[in-house]
Backbone as a ProteinNet text record, in pm:
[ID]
protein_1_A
[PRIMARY]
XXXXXXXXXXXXXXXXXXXXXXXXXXXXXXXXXXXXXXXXXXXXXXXXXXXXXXXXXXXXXXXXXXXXXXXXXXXXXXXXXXXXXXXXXXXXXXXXXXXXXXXXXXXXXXXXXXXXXXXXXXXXXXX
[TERTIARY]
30.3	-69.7	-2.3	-43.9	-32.8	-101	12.1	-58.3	-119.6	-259.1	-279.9	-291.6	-337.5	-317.6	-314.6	-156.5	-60.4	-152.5	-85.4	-172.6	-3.9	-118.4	-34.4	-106.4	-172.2	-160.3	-80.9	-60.7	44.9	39.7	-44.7	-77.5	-95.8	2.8	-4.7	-136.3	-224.7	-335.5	-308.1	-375.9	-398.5	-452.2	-381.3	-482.6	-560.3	-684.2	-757	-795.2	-814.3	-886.6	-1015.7	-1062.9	-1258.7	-1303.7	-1386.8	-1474.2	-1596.9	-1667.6	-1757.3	-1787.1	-1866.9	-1859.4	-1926.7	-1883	-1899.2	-1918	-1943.6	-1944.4	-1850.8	-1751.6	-1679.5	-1715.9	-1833.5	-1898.6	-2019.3	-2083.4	-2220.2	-2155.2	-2077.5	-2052.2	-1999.1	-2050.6	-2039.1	-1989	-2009.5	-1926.1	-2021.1	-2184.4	-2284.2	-2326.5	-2314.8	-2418.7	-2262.6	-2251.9	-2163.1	-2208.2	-2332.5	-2377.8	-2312.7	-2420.6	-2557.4	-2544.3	-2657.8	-2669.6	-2613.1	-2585.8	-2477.8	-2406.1	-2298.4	-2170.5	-2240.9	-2182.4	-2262.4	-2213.5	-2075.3	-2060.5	-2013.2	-2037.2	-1993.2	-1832.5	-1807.1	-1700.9	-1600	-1658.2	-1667.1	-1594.5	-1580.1	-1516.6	-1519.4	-1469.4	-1391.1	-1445.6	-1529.4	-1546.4	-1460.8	-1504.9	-1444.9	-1447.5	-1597.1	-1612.9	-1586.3	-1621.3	-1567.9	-1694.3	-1629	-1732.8	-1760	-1851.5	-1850.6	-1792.5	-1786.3	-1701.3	-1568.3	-1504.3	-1357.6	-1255.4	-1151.4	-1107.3	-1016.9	-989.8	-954.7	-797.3	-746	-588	-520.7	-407	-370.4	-248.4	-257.5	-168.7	-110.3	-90.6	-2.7	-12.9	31.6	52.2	81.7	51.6	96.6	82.7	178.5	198.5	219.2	176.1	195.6	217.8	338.1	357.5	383.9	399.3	399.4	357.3	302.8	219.2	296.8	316.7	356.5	319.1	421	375.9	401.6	334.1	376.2	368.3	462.1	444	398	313.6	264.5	305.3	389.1	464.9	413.6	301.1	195.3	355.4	230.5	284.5	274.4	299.6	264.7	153.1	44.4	-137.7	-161.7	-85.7	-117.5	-85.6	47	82.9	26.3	-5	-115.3	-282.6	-308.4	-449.1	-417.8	-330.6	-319.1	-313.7	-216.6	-206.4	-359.7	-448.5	-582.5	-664.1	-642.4	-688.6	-655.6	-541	-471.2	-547.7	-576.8	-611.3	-791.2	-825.6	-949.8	-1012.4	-1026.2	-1038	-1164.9	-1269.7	-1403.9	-1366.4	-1267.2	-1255.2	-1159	-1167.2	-1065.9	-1200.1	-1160.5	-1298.6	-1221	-1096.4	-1006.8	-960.5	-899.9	-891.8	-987.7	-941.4	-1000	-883.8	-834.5	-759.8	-830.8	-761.6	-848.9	-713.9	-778.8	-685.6	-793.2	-748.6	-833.4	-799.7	-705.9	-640.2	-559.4	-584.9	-522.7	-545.4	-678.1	-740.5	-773.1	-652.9	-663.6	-735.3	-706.1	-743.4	-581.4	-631.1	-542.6	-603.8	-564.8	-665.7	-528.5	-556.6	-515.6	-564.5	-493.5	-572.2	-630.7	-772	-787.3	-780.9	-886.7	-864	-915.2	-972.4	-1032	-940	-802.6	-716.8	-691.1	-701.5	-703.7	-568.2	-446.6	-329.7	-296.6	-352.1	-269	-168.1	-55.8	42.7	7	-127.6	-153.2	-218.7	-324.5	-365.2	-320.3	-396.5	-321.6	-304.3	-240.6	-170.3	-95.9	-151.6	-103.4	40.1	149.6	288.6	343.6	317	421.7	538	615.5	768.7	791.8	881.6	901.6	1017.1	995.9	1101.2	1244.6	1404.8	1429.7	1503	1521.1	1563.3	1661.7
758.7	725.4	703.4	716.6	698.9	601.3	453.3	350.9	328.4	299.8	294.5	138.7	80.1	-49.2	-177.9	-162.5	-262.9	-408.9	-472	-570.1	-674.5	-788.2	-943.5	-1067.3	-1003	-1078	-1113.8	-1177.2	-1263.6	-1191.1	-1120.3	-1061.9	-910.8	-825.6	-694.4	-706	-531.6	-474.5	-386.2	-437.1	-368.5	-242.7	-145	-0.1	-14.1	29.6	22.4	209.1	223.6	371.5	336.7	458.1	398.3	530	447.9	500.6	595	609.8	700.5	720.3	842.9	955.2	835.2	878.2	823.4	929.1	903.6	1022	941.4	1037.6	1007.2	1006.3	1067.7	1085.9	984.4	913.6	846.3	690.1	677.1	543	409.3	320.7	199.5	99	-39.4	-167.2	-177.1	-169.2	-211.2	-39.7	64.5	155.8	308.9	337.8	418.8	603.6	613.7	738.1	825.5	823.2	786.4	658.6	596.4	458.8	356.2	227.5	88.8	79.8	26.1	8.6	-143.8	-172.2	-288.1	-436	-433.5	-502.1	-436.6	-506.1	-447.1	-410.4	-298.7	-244.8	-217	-172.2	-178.5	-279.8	-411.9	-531.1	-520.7	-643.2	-649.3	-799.9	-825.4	-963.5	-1004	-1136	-1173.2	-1082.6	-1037.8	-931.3	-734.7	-706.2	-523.6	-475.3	-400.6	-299.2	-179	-69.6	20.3	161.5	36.1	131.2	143.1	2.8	42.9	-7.1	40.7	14.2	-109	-188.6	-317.6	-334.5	-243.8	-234.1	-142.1	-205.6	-192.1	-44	24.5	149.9	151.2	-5.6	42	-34.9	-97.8	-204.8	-151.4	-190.9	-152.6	-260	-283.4	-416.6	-377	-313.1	-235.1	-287.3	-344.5	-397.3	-365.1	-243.3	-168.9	-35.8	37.6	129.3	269.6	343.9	521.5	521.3	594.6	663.1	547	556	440.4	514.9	494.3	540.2	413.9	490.9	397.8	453.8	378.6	398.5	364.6	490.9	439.4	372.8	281	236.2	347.2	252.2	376.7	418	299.8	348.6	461	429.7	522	650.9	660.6	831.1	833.5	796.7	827.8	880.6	791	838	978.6	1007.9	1114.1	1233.4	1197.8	1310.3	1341.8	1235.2	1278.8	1352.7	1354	1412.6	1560.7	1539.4	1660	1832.4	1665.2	1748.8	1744.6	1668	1739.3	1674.4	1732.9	1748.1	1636.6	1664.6	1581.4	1456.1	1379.4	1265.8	1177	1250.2	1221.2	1199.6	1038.5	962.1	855.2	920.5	902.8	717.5	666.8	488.4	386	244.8	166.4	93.1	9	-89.9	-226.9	-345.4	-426.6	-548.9	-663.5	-795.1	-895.5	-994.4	-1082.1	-1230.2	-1225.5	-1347	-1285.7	-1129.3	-1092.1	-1126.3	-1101.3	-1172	-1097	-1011.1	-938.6	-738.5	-730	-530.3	-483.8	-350	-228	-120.9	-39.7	91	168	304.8	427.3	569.9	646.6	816.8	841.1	906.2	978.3	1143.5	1190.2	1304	1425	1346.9	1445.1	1406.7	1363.4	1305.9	1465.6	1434.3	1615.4	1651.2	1566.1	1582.2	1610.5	1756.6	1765.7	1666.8	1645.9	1544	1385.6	1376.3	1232.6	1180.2	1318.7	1279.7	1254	1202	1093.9	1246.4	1196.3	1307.1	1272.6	1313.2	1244.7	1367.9	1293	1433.1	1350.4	1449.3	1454.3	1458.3	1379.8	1442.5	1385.9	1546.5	1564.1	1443.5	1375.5	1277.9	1367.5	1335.3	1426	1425.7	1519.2	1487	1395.8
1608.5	1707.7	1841.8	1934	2047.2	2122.7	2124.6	2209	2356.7	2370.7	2526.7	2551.8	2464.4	2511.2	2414.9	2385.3	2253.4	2298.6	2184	2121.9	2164.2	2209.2	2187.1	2139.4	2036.8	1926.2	1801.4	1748	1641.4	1456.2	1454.4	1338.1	1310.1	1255.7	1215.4	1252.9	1226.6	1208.6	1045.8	943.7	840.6	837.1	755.4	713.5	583.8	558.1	473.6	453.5	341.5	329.3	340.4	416.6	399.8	289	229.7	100.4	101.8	229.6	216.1	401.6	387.5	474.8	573.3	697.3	861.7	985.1	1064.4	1187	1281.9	1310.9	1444	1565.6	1558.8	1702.1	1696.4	1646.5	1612.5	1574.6	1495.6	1430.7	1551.9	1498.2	1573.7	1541.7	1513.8	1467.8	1300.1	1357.7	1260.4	1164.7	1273.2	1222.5	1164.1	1016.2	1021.9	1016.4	1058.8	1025	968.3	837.7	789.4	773.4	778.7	728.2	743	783.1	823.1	729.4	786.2	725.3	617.1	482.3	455.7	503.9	562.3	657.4	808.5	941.6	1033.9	1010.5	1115.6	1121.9	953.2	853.6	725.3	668.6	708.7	696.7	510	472.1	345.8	304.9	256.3	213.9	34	-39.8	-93.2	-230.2	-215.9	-332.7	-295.4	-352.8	-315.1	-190.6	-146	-75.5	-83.7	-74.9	-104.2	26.4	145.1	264.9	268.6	190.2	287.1	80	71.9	-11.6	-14	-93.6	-54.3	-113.6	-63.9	-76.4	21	41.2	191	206.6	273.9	273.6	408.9	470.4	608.6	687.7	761.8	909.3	1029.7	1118.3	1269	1326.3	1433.1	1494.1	1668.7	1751	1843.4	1967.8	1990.2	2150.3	2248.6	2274.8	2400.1	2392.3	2462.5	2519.2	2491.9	2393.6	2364.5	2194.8	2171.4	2027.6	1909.7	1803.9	1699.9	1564.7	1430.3	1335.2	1256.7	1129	1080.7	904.2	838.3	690.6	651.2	564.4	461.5	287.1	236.5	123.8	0.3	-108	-223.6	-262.6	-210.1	-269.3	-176.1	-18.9	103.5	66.9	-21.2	-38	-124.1	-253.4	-354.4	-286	-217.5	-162.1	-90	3	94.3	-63.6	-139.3	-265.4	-303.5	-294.2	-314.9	-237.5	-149.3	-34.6	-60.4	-85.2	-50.4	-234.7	-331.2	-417.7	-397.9	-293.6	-325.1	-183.1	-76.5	63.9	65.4	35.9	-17	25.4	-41.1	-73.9	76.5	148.7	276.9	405.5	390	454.3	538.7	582.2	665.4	678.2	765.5	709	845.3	810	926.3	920.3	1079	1112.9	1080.4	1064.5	1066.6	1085.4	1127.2	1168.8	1160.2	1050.5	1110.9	1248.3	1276.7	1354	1474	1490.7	1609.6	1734.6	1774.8	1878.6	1983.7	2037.6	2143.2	2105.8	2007.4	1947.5	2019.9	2007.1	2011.9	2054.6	2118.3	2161.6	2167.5	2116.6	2080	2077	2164.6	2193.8	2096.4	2090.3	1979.6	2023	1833.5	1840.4	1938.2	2051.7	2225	2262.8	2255.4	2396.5	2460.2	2603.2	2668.3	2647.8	2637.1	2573.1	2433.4	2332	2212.5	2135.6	2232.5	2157.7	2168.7	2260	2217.8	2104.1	2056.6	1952.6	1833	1771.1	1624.2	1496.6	1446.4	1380.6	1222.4	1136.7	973.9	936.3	911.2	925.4	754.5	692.3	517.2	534.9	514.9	465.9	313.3	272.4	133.9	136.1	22.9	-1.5	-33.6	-25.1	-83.7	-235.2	-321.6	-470.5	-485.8
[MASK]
+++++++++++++++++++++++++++++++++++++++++++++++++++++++++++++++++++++++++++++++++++++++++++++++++++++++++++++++++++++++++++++++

């Protein structure tokens, strides 16, 4: 990702996989078209949700302003392997913090710059 405006707040930002289909162009905090998220911004309460998966595939902690990698864990490369075996199921992730305070903002995928946009890169582990 490409930072535009790092965070100074005190607490990583969690990755979550989200669980069912959203519009990138339509979706909001409350509304994920089709239909609302069942909590805003597909938040995570004490029991399961049916938007966001409730295990974590990645942190970002972003304090100054250019590019940032983000080292998915092992559920993270497991999920991407899913993806990868069945496209359907790639309902892409959400950030989330609860005690950060300040957010994070990051190019997306219109940045008029190609290399700003966010970008998922495999590398083969090696034998």
């Amino acid at each position: 990702l490409r930072i535009t405006n790092p965070t100074t707040g005190p607490t990583p930002f969690n990755v979550y996989p989200l669980m069912r289909p959203w519009s990138d162009t339509n979706a909001t905090w409350v509304f994920a078209d089709p239909g609302n998220w069942t909590l805003p911004g597909a938040q995570q309460d004490a029991g399961s949700s049916p938007d966001r998966g409730g295990y974590l595939i990645g942190q970002m902690s972003p304090k100054v302003e250019g590019p940032v990698e983000i080292e998915f864990t092992a559920a993270g490369i497991n999920l991407v392997q899913t993806w990868i075996n069945d496209p359907t199921k790639n309902f892409g992730f959400v950030f989330d913090t609860r005690d950060n305070g300040d957010g994070v903002f990051f190019s997306s995928a219109t940045a008029p710059t190609p290399g700003d946009r966010p970008r998922l890169t495999i590398e083969l582990a090696p034998l």
